[in-house]
Tab-separated table of C-alpha atoms in Angstrom:
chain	number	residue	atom	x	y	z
A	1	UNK	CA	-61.455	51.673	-31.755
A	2	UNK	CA	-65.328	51.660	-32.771
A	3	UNK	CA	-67.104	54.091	-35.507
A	4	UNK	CA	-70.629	55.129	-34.367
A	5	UNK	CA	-72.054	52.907	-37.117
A	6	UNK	CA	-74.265	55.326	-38.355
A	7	UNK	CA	-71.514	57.646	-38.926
A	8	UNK	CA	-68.729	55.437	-39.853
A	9	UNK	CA	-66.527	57.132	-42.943
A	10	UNK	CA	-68.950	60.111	-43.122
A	11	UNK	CA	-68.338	62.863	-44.530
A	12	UNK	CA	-71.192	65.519	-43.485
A	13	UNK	CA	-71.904	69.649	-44.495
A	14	UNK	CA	-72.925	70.559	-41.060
A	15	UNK	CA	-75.190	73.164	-40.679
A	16	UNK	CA	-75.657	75.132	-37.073
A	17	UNK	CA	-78.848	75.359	-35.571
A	18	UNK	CA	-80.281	78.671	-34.712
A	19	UNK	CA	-79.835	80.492	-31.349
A	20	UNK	CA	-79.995	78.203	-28.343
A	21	UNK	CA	-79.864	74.893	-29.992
A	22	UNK	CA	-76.742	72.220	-30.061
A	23	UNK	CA	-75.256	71.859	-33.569
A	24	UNK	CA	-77.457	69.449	-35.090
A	25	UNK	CA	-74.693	66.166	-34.793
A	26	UNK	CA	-74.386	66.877	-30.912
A	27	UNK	CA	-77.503	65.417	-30.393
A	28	UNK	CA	-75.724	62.143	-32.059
A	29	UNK	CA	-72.808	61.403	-29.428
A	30	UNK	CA	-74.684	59.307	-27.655
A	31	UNK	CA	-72.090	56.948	-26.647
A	32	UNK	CA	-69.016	58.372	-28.162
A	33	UNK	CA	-66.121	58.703	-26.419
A	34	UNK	CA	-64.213	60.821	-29.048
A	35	UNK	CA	-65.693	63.314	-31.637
A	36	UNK	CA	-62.861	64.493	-34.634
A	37	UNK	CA	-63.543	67.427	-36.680
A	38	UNK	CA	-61.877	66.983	-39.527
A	39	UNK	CA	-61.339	70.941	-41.377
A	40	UNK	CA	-60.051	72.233	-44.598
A	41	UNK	CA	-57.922	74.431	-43.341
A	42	UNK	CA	-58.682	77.621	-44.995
A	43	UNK	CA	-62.170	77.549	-44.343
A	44	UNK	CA	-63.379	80.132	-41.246
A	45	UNK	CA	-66.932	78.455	-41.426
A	46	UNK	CA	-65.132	75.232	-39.849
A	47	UNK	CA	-63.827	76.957	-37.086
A	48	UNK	CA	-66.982	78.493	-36.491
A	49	UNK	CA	-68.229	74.926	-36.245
A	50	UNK	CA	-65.521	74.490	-33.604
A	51	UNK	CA	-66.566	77.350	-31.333
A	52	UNK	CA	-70.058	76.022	-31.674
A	53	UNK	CA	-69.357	72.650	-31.091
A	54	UNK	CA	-66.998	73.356	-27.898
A	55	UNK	CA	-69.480	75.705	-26.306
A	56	UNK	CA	-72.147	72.856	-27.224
A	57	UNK	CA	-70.845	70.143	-24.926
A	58	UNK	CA	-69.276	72.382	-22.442
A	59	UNK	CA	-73.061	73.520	-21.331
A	60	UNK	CA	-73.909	70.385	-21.355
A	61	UNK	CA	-71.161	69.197	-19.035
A	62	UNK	CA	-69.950	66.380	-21.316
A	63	UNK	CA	-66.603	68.265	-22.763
A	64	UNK	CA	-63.618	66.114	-21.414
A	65	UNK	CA	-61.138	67.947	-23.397
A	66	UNK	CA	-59.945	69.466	-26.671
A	67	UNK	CA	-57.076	68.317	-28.129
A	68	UNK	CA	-55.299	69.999	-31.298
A	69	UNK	CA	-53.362	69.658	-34.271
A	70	UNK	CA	-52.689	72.929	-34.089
A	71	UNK	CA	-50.138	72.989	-30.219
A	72	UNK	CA	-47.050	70.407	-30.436
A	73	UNK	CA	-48.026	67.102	-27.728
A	74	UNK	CA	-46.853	67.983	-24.400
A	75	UNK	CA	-48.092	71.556	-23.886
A	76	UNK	CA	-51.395	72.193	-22.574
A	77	UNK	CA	-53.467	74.899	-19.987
A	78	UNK	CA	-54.480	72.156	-17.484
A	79	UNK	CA	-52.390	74.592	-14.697
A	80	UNK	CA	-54.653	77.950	-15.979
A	81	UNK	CA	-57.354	79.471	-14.633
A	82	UNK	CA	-60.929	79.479	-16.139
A	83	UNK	CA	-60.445	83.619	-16.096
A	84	UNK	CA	-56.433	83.082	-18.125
A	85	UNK	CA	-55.884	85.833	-20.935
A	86	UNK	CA	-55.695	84.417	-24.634
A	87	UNK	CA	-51.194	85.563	-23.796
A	88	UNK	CA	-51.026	82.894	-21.074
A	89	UNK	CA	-53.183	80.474	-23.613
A	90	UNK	CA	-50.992	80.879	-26.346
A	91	UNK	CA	-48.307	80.515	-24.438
A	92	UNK	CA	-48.814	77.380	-22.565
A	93	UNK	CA	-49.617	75.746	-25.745
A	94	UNK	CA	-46.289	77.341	-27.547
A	95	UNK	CA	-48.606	78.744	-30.294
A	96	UNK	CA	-47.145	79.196	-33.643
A	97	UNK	CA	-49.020	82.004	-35.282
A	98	UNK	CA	-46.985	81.565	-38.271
A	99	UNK	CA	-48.144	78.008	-39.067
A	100	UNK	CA	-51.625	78.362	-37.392
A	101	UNK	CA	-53.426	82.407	-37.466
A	102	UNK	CA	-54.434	82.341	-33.704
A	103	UNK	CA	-57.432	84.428	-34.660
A	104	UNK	CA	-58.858	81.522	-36.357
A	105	UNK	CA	-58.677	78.856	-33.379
A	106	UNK	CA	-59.333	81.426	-30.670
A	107	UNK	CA	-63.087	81.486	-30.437
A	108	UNK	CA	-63.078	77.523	-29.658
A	109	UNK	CA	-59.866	77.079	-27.144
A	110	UNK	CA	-60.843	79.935	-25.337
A	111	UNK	CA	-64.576	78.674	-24.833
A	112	UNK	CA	-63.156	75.640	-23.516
A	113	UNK	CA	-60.653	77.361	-21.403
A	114	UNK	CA	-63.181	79.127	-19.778
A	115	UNK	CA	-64.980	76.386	-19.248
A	116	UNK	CA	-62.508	74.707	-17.140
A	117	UNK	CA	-61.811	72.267	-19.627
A	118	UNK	CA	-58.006	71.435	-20.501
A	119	UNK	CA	-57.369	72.176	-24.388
A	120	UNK	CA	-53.801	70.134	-25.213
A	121	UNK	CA	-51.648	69.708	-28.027
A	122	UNK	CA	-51.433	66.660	-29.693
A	123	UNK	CA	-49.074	67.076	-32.750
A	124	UNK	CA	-45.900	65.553	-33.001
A	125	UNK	CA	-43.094	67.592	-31.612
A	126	UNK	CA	-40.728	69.382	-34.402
A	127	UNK	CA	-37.978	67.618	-32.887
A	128	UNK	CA	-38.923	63.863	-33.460
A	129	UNK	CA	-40.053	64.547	-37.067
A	130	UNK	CA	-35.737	63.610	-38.540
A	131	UNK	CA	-36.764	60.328	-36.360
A	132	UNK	CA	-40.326	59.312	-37.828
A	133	UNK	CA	-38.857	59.936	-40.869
A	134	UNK	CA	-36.187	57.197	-40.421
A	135	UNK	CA	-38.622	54.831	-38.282
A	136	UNK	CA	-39.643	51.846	-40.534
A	137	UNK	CA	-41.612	50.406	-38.494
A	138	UNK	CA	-44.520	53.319	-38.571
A	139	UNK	CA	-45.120	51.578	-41.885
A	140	UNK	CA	-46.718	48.458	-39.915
A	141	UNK	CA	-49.280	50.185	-37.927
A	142	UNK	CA	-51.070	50.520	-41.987
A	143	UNK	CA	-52.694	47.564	-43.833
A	144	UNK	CA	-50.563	47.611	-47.525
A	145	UNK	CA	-54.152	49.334	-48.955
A	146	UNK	CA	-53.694	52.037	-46.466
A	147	UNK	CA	-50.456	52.689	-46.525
A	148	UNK	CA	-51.031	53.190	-50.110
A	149	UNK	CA	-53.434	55.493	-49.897
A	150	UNK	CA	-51.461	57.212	-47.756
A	151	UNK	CA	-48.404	57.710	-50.010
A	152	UNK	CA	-50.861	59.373	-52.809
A	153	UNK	CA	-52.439	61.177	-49.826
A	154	UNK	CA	-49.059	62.862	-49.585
A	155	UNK	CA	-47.993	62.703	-53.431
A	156	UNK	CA	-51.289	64.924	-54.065
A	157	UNK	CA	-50.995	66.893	-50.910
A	158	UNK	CA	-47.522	67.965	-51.681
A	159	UNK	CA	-48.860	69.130	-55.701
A	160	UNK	CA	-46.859	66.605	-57.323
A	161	UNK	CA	-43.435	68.493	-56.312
A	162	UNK	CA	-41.710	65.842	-53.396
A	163	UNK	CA	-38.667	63.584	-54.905
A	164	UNK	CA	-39.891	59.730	-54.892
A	165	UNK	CA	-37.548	59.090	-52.737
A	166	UNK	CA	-38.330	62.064	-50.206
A	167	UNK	CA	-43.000	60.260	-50.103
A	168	UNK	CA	-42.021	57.009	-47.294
A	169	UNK	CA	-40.421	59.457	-45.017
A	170	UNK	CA	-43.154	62.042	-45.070
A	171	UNK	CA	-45.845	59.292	-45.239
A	172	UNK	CA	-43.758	57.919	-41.584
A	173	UNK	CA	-44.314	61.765	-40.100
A	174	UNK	CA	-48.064	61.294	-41.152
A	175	UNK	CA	-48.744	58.104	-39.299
A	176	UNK	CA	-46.483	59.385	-36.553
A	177	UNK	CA	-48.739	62.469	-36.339
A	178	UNK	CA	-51.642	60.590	-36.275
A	179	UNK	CA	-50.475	58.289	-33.535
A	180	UNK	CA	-49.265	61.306	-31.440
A	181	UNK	CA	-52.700	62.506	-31.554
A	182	UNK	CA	-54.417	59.838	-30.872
A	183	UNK	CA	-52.129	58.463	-27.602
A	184	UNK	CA	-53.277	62.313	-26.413
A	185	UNK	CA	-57.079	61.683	-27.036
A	186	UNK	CA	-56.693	58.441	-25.177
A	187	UNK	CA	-55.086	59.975	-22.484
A	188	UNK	CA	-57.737	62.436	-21.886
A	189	UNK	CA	-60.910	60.395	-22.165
A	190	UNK	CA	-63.585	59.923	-19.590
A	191	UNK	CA	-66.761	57.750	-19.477
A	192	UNK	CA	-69.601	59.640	-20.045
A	193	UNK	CA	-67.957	62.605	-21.758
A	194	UNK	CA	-66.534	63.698	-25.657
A	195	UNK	CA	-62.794	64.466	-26.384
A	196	UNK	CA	-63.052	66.725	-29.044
A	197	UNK	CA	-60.057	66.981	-31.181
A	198	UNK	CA	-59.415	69.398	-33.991
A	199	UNK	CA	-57.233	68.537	-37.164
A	200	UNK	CA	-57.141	68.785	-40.518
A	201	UNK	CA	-59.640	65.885	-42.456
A	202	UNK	CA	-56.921	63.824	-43.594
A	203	UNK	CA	-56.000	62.878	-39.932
A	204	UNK	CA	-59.756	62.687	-39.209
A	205	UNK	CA	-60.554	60.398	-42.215
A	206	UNK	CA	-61.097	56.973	-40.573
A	207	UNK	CA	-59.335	54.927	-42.860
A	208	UNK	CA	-55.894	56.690	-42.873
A	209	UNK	CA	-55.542	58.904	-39.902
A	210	UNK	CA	-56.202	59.329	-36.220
A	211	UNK	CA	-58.967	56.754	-35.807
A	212	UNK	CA	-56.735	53.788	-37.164
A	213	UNK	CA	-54.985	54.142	-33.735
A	214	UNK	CA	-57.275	54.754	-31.705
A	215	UNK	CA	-57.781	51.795	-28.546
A	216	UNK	CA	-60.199	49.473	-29.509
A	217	UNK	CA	-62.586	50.458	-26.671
A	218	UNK	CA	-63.252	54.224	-27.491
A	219	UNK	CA	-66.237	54.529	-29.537
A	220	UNK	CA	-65.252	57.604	-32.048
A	221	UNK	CA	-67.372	60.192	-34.460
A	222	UNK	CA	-64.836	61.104	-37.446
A	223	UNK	CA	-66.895	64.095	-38.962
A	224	UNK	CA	-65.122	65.419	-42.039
A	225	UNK	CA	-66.225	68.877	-42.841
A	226	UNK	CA	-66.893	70.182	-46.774
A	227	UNK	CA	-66.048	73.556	-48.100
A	228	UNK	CA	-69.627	75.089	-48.000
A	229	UNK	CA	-71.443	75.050	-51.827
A	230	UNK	CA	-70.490	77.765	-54.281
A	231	UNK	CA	-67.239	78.627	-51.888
A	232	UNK	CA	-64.273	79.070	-54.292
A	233	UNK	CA	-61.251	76.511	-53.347
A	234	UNK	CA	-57.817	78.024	-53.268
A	235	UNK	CA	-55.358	76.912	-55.704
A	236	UNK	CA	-52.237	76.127	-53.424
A	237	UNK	CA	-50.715	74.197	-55.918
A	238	UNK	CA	-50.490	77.243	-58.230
A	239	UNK	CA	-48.997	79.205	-55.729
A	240	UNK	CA	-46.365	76.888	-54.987
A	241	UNK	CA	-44.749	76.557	-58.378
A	242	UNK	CA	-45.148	80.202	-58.417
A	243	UNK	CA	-43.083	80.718	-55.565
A	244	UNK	CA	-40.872	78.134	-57.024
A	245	UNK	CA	-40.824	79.429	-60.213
A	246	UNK	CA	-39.939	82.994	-58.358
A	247	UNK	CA	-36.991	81.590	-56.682
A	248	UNK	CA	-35.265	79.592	-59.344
């Protein structure tokens, strides 16, 4: 897998363009094969970006597919209609509302959906999560420096509150998220046209996540988007041990 060398381990505050212009970084794909847009998940302004970036490339014709954290691998709308209703959407991706608000993700699968373009889901299924979890050899696909940075990755991203013992299996569902994501972008790319995938910035980030296991020969944009100046950052951390607190 190649970084667009001018983008390699960016991390960029991207800022539409007014009405009837391409997002300003469209106009840098030249080349790319894969574009990830790394989000904070709480943050409606990224999937904004989405929608824009979707309906971006679709006019232009150069949208091979998007591909999502957000669906389980294996369930996609290649078989709908351009003219499907957001039901049959949701459920040929087996949505989970619960885990992902389909209000938020709408705007962007839909736009490719009507475009004709397949949207897929690239997670790893629920049921092989008890199996990463016990599959040592996930921990090869990392250099040691990676795999370290993974396991504080997690340690941080679980506030400090997993058992020791509980970190190498969850950092072995990590990497085998990130591969399962990135065997469905390869799947789905063309010459001459951008895979767009959506996911959360730690699979974006280009030294940990999806772009580690990537083929060699797809040229790939990791674009990791910032929570916009002045926007307050929620505290879910707090909230846990509150709920925690709560229950004991």
């Amino acid at each position: 897998m190649r970084l667009l060398s001018a983008f390699a381990a960016l991390t960029l505050s991207l800022q539409l363009a007014g009405c009837g212009s391409p997002p300003p970084h469209i106009a840098h794909l030249q080349g790319a094969d894969v574009l990830l847009l790394g989000e904070i998940h709480d943050q409606a302004s990224h999937q904004r970006q989405h929608r824009d970036v979707v309906q971006a490339l679709a006019a232009r014709g150069r949208l091979a597919a998007l591909v999502l954290e957000m669906a389980e691998r294996g369930h996609g709308t290649a078989g709908l209609p351009r003219s499907a209703d957001e039901d049959a959407v949701r459920a040929a991706l087996r949505w989970d509302d619960q885990a992902w608000p389909w209000a938020s993700y709408a705007p962007a699968v839909m736009a490719a959906v009507r475009a004709g373009v397949p949207v897929l889901g690239a997670n790893l299924p629920r049921g092989q999560m008890r199996a990463a979890m016990a599959d040592g050899s996930l921990e090869g696909t990392l250099d040691d420096g990676a795999l370290a940075a993974q396991r504080e990755a997690i340690r941080a991203g679980h506030c400090d509150l997993l058992p020791p013992q509980q970190l190498l299996p969850m950092v072995r569902v990590q990497i085998a998220r990130d591969r399962a994501m990135a065997r469905t972008v390869a799947e789905t790319a063309q010459a001459g046209r951008v895979v767009v995938l959506l996911s959360g910035a730690g699979h974006a980030d280009p030294a940990l996540g999806v772009p580690r296991h990537l083929p060699a020969a797809l040229v790939a944009r990791p674009v990791l988007l910032e929570r916009p100046a002045g926007g307050a950052a929620r505290d879910y951390c707090a909230e846990l041990r509150e709920q925690l607190q709560r229950e004991q």
